PDB file of C-alpha atoms in Angstrom:
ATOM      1  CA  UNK A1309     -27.286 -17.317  30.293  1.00 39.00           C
ATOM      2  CA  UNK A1310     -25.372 -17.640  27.270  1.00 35.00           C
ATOM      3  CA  UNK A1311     -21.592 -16.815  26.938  1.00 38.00           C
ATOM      4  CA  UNK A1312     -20.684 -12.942  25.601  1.00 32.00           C
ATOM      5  CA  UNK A1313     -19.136 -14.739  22.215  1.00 35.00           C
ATOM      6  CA  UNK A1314     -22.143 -17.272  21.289  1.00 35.00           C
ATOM      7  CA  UNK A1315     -24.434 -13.999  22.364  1.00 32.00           C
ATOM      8  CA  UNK A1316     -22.737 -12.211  19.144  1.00 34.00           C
ATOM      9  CA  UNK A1317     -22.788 -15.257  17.005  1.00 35.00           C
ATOM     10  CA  UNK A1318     -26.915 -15.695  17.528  1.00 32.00           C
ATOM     11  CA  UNK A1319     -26.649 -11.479  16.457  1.00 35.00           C
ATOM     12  CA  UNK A1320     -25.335 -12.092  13.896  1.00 40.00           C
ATOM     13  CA  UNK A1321     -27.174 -14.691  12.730  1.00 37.00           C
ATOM     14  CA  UNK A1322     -30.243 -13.227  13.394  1.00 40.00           C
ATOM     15  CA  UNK A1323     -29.136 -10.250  11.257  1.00 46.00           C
ATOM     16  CA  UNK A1324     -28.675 -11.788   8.540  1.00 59.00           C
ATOM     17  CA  UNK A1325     -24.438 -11.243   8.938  1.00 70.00           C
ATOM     18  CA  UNK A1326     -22.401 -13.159   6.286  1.00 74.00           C
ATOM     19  CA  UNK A1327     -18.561 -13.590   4.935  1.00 76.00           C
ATOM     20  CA  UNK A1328     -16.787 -13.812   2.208  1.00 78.00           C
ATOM     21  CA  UNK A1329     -13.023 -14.235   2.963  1.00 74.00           C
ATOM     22  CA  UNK A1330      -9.751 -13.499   0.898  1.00 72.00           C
ATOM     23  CA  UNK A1331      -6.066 -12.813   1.404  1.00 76.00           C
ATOM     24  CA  UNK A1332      -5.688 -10.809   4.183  1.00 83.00           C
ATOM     25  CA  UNK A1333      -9.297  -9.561   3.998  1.00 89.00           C
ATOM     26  CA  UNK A1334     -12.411 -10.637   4.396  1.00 88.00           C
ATOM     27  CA  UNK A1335     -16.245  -8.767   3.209  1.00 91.00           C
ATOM     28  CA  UNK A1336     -18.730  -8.284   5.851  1.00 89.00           C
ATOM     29  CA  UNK A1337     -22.270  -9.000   4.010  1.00 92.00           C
ATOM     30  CA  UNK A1338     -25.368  -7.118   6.393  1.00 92.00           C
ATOM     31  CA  UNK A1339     -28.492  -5.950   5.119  1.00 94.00           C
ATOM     32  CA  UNK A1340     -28.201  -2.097   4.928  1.00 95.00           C
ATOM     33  CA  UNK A1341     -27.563   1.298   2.360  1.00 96.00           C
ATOM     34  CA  UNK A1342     -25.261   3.828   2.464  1.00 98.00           C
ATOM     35  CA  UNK A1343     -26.317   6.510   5.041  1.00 97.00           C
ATOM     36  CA  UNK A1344     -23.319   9.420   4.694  1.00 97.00           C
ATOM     37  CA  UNK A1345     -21.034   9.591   1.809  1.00 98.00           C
ATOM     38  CA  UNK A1346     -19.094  12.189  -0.020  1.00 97.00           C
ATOM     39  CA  UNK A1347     -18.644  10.171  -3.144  1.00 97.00           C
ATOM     40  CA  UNK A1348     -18.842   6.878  -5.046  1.00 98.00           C
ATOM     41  CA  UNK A1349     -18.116   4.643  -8.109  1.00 98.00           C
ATOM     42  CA  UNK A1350     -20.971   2.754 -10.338  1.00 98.00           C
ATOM     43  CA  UNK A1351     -20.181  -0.253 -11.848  1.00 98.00           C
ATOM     44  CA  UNK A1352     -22.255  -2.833 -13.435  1.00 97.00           C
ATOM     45  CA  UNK A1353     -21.750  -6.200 -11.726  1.00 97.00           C
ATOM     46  CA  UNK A1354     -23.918  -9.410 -10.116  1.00 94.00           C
ATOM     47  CA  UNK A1355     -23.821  -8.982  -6.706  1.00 93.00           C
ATOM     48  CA  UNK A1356     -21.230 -12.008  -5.733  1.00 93.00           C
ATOM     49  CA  UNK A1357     -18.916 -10.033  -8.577  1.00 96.00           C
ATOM     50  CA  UNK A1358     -19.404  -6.722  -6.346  1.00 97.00           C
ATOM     51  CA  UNK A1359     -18.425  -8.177  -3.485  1.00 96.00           C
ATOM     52  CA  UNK A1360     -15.402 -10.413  -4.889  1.00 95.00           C
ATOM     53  CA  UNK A1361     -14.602  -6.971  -6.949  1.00 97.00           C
ATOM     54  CA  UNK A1362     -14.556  -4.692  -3.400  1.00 96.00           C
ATOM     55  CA  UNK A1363     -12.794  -7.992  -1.876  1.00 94.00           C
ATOM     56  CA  UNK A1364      -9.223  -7.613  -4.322  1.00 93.00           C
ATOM     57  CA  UNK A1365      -9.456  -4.040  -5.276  1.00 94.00           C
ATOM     58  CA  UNK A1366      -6.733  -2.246  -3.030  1.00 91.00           C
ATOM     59  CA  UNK A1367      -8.976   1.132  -3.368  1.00 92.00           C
ATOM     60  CA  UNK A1368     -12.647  -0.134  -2.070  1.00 96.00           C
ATOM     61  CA  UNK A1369     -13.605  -0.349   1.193  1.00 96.00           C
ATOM     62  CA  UNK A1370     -17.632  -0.728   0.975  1.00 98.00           C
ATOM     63  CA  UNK A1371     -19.765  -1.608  -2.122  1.00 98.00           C
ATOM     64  CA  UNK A1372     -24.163  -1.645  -2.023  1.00 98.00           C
ATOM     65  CA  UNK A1373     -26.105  -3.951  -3.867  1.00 97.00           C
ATOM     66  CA  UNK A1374     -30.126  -3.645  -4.380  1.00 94.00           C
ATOM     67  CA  UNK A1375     -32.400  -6.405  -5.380  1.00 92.00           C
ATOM     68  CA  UNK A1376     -33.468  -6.077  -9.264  1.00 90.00           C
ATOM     69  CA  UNK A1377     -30.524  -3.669 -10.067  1.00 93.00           C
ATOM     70  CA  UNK A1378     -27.013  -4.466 -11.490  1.00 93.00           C
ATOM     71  CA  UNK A1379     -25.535  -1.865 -10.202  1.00 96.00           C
ATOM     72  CA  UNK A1380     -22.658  -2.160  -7.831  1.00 98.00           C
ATOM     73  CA  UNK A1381     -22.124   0.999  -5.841  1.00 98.00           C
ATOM     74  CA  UNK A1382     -18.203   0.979  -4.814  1.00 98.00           C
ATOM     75  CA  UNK A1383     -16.895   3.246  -1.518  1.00 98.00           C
ATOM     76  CA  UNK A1384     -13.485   4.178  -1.054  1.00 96.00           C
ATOM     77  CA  UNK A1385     -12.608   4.558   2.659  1.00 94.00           C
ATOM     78  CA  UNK A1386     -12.184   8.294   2.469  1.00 93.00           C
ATOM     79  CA  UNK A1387     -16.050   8.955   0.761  1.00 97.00           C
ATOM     80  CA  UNK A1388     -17.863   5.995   3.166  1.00 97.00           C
ATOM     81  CA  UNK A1389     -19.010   7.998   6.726  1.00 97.00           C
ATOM     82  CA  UNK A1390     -21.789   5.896   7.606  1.00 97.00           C
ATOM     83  CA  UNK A1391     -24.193   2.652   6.781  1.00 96.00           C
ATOM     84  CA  UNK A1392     -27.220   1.732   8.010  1.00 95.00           C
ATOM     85  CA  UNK A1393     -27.865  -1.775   8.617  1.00 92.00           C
ATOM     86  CA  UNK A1394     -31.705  -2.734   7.957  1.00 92.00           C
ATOM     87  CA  UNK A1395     -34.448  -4.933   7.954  1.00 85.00           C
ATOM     88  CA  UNK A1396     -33.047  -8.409   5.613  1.00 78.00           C
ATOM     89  CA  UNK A1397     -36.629  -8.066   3.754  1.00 75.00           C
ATOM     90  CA  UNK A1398     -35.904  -4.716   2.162  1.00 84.00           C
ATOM     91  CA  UNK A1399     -33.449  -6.185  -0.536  1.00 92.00           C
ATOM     92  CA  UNK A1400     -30.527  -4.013   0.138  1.00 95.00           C
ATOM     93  CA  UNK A1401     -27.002  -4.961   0.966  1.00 95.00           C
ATOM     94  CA  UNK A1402     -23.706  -3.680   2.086  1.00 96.00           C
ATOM     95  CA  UNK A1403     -20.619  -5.430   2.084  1.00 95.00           C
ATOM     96  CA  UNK A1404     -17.770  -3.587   3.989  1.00 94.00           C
ATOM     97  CA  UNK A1405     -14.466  -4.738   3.817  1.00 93.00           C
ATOM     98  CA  UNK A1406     -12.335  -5.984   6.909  1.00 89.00           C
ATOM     99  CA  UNK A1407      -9.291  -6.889   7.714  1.00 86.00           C
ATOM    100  CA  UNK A1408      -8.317 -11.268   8.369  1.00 79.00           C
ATOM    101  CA  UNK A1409      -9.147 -11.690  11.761  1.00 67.00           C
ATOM    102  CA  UNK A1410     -11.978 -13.006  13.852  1.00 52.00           C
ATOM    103  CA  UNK A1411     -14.621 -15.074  12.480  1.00 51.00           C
ATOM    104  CA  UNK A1412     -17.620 -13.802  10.784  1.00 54.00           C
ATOM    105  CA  UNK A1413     -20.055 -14.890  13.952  1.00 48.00           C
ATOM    106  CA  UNK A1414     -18.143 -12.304  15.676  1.00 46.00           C
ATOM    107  CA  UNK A1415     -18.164  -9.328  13.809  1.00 45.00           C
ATOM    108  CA  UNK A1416     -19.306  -7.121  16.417  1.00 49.00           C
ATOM    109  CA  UNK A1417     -16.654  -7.374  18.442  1.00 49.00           C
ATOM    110  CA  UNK A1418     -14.844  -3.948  18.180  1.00 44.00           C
ATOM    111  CA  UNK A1419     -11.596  -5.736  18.277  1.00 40.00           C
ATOM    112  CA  UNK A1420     -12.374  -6.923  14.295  1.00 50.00           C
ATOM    113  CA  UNK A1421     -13.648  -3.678  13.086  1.00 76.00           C
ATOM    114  CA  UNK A1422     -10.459  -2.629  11.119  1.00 85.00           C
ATOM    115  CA  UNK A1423     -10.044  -2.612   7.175  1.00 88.00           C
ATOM    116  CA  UNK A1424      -7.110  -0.910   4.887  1.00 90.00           C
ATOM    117  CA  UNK A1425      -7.047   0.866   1.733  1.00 90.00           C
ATOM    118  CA  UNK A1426      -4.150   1.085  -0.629  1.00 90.00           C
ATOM    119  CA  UNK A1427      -3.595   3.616  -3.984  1.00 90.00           C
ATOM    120  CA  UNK A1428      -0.491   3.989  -5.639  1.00 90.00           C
ATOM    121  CA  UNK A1429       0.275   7.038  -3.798  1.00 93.00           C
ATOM    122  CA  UNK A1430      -1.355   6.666  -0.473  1.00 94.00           C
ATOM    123  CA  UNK A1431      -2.219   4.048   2.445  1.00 95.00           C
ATOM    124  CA  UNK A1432      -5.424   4.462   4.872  1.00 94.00           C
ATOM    125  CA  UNK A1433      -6.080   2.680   7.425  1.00 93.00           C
ATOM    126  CA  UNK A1434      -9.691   2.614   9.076  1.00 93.00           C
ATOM    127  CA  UNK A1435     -11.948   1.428  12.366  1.00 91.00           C
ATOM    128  CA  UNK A1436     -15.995   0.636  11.746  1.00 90.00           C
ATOM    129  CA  UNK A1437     -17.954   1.366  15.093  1.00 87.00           C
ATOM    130  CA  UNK A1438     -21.523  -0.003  15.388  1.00 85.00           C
ATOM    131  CA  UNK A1439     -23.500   1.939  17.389  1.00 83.00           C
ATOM    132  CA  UNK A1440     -26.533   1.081  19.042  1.00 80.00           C
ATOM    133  CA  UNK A1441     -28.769   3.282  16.641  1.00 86.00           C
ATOM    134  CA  UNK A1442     -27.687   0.818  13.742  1.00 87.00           C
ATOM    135  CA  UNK A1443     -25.502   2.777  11.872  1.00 91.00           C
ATOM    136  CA  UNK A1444     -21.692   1.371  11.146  1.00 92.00           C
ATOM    137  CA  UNK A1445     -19.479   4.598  11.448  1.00 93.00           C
ATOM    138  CA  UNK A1446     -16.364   4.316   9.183  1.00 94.00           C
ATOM    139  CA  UNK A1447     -13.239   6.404  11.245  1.00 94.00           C
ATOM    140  CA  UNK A1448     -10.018   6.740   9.167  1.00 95.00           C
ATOM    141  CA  UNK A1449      -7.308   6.139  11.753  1.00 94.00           C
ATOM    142  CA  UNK A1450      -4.564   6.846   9.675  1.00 95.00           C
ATOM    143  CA  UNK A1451      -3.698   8.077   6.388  1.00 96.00           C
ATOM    144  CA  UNK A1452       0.122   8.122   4.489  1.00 96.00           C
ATOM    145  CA  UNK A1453       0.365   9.679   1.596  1.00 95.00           C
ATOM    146  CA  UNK A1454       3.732  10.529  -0.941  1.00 94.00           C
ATOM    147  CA  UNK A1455       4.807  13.730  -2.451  1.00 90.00           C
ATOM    148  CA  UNK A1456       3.538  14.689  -5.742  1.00 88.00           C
ATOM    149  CA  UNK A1457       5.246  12.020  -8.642  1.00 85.00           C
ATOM    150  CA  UNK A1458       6.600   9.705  -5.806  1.00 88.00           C
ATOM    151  CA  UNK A1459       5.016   6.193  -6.163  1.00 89.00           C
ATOM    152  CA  UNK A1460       3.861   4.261  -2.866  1.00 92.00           C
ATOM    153  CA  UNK A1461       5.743   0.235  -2.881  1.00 87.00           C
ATOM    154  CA  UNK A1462       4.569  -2.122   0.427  1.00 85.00           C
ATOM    155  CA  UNK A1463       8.358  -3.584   1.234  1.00 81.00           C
ATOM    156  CA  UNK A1464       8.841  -6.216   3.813  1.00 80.00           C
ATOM    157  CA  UNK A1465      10.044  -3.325   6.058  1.00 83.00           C
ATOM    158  CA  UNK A1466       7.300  -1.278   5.662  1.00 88.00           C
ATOM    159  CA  UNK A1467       5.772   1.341   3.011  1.00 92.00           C
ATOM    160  CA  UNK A1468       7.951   3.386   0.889  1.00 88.00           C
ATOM    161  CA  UNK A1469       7.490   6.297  -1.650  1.00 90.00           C
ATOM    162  CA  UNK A1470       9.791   5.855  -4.823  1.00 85.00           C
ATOM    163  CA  UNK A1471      10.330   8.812  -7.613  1.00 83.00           C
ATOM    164  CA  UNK A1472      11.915   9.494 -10.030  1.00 79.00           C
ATOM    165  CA  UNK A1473      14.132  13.282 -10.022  1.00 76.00           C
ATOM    166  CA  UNK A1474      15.587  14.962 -12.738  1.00 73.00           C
ATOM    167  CA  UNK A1475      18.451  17.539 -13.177  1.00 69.00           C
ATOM    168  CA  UNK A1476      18.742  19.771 -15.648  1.00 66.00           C
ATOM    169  CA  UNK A1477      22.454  19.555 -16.763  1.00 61.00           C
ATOM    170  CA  UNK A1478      22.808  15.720 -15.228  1.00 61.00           C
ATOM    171  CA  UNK A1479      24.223  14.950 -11.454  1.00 63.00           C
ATOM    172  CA  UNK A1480      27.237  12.670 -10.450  1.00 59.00           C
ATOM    173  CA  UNK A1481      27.087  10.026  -8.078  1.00 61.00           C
ATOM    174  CA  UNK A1482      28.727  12.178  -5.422  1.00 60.00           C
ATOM    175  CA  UNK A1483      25.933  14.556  -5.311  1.00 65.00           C
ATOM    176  CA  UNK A1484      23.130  12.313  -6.081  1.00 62.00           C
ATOM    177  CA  UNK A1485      22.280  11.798  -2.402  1.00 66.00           C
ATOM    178  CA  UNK A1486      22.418  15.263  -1.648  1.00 70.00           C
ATOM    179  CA  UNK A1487      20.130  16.338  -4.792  1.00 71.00           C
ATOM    180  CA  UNK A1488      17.295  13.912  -3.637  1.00 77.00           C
ATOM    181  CA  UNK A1489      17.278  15.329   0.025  1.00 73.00           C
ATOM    182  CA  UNK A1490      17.066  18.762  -1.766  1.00 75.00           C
ATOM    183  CA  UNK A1491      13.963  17.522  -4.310  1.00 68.00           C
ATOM    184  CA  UNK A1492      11.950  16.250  -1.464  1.00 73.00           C
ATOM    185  CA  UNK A1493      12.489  17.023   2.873  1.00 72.00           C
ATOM    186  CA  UNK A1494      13.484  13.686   4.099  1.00 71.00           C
ATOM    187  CA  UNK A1495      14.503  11.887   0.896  1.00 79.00           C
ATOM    188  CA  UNK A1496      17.634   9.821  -0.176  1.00 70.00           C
ATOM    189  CA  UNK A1497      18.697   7.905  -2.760  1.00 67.00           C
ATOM    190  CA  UNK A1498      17.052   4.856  -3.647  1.00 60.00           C
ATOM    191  CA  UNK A1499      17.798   0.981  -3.534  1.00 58.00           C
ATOM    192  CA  UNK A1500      16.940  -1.450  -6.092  1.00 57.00           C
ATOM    193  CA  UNK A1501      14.848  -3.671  -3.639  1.00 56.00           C
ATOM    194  CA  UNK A1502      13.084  -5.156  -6.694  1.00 56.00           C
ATOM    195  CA  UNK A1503      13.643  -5.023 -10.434  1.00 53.00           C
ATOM    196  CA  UNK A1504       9.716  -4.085 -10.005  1.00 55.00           C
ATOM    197  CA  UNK A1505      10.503  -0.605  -8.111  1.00 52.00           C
ATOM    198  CA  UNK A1506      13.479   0.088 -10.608  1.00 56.00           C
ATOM    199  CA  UNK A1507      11.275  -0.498 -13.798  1.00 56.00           C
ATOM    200  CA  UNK A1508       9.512   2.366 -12.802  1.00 54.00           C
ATOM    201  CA  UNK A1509      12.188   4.489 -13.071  1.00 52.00           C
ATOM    202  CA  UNK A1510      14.721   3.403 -15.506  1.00 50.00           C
ATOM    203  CA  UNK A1511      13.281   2.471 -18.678  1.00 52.00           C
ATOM    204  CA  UNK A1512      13.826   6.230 -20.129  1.00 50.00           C
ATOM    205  CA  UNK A1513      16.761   7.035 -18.036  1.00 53.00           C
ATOM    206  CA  UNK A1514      20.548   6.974 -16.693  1.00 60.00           C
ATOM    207  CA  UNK A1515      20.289   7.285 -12.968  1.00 64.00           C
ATOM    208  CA  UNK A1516      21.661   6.845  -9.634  1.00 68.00           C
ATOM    209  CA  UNK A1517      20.524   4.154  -7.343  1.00 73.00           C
ATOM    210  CA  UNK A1518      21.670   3.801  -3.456  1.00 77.00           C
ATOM    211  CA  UNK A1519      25.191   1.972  -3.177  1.00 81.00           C
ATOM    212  CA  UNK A1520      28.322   3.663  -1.775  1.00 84.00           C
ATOM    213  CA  UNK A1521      31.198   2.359  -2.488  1.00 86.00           C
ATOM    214  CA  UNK A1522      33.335   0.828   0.649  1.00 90.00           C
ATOM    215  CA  UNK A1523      36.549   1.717   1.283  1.00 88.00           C
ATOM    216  CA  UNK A1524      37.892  -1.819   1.005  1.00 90.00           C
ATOM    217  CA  UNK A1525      36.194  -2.321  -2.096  1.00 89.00           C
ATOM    218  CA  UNK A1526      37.843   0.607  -3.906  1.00 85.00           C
ATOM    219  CA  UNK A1527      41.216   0.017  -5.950  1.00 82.00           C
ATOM    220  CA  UNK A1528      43.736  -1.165  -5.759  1.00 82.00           C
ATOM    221  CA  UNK A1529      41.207  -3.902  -4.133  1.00 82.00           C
ATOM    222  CA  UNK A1530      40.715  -7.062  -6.047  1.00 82.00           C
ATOM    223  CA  UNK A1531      37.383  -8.668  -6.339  1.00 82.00           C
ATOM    224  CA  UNK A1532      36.872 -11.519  -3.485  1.00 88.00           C
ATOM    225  CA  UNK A1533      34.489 -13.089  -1.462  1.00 89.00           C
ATOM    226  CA  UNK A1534      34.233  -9.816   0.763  1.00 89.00           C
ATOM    227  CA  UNK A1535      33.981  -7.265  -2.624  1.00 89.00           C
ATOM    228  CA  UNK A1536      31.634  -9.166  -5.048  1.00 87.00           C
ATOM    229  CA  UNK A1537      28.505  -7.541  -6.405  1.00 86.00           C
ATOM    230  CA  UNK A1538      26.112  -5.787  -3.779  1.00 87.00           C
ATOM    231  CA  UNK A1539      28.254  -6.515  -0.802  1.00 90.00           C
ATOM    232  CA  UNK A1540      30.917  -4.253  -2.404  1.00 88.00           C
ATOM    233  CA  UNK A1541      28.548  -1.209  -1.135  1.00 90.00           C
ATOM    234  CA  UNK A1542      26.820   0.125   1.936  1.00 89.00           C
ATOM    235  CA  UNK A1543      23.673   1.526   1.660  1.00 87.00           C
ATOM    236  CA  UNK A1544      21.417   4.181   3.539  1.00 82.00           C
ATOM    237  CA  UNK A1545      18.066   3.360   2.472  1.00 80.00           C
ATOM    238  CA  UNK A1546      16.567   1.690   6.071  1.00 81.00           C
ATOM    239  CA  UNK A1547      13.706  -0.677   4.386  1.00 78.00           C
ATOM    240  CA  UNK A1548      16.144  -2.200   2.449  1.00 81.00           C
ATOM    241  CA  UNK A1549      15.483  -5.776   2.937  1.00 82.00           C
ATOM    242  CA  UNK A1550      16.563  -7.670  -0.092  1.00 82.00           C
ATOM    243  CA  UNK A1551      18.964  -7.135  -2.917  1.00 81.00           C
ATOM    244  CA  UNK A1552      16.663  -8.094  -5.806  1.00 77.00           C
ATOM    245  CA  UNK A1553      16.712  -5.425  -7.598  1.00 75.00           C
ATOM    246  CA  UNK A1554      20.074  -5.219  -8.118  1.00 76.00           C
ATOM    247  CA  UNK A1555      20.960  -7.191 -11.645  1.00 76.00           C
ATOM    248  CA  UNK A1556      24.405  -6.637 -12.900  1.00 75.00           C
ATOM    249  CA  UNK A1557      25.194  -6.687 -16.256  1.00 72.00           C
ATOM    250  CA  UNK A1558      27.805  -9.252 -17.179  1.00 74.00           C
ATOM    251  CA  UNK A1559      31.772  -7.822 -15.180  1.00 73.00           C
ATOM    252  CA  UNK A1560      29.781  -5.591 -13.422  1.00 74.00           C
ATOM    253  CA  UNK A1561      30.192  -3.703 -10.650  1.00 76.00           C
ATOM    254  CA  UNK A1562      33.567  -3.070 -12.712  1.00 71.00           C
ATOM    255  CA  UNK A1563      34.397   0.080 -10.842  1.00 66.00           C
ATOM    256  CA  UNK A1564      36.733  -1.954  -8.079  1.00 63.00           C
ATOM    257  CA  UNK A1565      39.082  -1.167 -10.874  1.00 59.00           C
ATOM    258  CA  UNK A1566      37.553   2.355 -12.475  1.00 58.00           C
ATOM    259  CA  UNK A1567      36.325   4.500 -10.058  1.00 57.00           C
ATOM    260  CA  UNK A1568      33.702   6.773 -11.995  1.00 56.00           C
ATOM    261  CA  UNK A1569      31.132   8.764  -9.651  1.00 54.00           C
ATOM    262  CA  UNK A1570      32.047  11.868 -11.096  1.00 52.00           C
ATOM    263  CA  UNK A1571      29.916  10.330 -14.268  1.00 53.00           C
ATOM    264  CA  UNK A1572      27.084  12.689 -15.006  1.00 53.00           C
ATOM    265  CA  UNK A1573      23.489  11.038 -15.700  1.00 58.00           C
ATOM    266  CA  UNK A1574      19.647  12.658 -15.820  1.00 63.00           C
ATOM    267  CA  UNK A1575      19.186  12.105 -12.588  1.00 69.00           C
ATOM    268  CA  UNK A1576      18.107   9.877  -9.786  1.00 73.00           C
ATOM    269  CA  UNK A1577      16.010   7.579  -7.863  1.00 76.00           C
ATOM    270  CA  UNK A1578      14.727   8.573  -4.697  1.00 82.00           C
ATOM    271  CA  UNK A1579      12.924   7.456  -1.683  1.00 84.00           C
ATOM    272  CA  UNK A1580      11.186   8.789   1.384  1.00 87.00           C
ATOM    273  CA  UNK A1581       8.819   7.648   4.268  1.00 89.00           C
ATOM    274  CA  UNK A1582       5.329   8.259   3.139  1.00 93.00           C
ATOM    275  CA  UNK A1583       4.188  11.584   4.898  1.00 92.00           C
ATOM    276  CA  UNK A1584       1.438  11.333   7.357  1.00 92.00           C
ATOM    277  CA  UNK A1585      -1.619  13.399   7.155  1.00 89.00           C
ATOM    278  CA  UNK A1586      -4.298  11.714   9.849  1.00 76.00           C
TER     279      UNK A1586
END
């Protein structure tokens, strides 16, 4: 008898399973349509272009191709329920997208069956089951999503809503913190962890950013090794993980020598945990 894993890899084989691999994903290629959806995209694209186009788009999760038709028929993870795999000789193809792990040969090992979808504002995470009536079931296992004008950035650390609050009359840098945490449950202020996140938010504005002042960085301190740009400042935002984002203009930080947090700009930067809703 042969072994559980070169069982799977004849399967597959004999269903006509293929890859295409990428990144950190890879496309699962079996004959079969959409069977339960709740919505879906149509763009006009060669089949290998579908598939490389579902492959790199952060949004897709499935796309379906027919023989003799340019269309390509693009899933996100929250309108894909089910697909149907087929018969190879009925010209119709989905390609689901999974995340980097086993081999193609063993797809249908449950352990694989996990993909990701990312949108500027949310992250989903799902799990495709094969059951034995042939129908992939698409289960979303988990689903983040930020506040309304909060923008979601993947840190080292881990995911991280960044927006962008006004106040009418201005706010100093003493109450910055506390005006964030009032804008949104849960928020603080900001840290620059890339010139990328702070681009968002500066271009039309003044604003605070996360950095505190320490005590033995205030005057009548002198700069030194131990008070010399961002280490002159504690911060509170927990996924900070690099400093990046923090490009001084030339003599700045000056305010080892002029303390100024009672300065009054538009507003702030703020950041939160994405809320979860699955």
């Amino acid at each position: 008898m042969l072994p559980f894993s070169n069982m799977l890899m004849l399967l597959a084989l004999a269903f006509g399973i293929r890859c295409q691999a990428g990144g950190d994903f890879k496309m699962t290629i079996i004959p079969g349509r959409p069977e339960k959806y709740t919505g879906y995209q149509n763009l006009t694209l060669a089949d290998n272009d579908c598939v490389q186009y579902c492959l790199y788009e952060p949004t897709c999760a499935v796309v379906y191709m027919k023989d003799g038709y340019s269309d390509c028929i693009v899933f996100s993870a929250s309108q894909i329920q089910k697909v149907l795999q087929v018969g190879d000789f009925e010209g119709q193809r989905v390609a689901m997208k999974m995340k980097q792990t086993y081999t193609c040969g063993d797809e249908f090992e449950k352990n694989s069956m996990f993909g990701s979808e990312t949108t500027n504002t949310s992250y989903i995470e799902y799990e495709i089951f094969i059951g034995s009536d042939s129908l992939w079931t698409f289960t979303i296992t988990k689903s983040l999503k930020c506040p309304s004008n909060y923008k979601l950035f993947t840190r080292a650390k881990g995911l991280w809503c960044i927006g962008l609050v006004t106040v009418t009359g201005g706010v100093t840098g003493d109450n910055s913190g506390l005006s964030c945490a009032s804008a949104a449950s849960g928020a603080i202020l900001k840290t620059g962890n890339s010139l990328l996140q702070l681009d968002t938010v500066f271009a039309r504005y003044g604003i605070w950013v996360d950095g505190k002042r320490k005590e033995s960085c205030k005057p009548p301190a002198k700069k030194s090794a131990a008070c010399n740009g961002t280490n002159e400042f504690t911060y509170s935002d927990p996924l900070l993980s690099t400093y990046a984002g923090y490009q001084f203009a030339i003599n700045e930080p000056s305010n080892i020598t002029n303390e100024s947090t009672n300065l009054c700009y538009r507003g702030m930067a703020c950041g939160l945990e994405p809320i979860m809703t699955v």
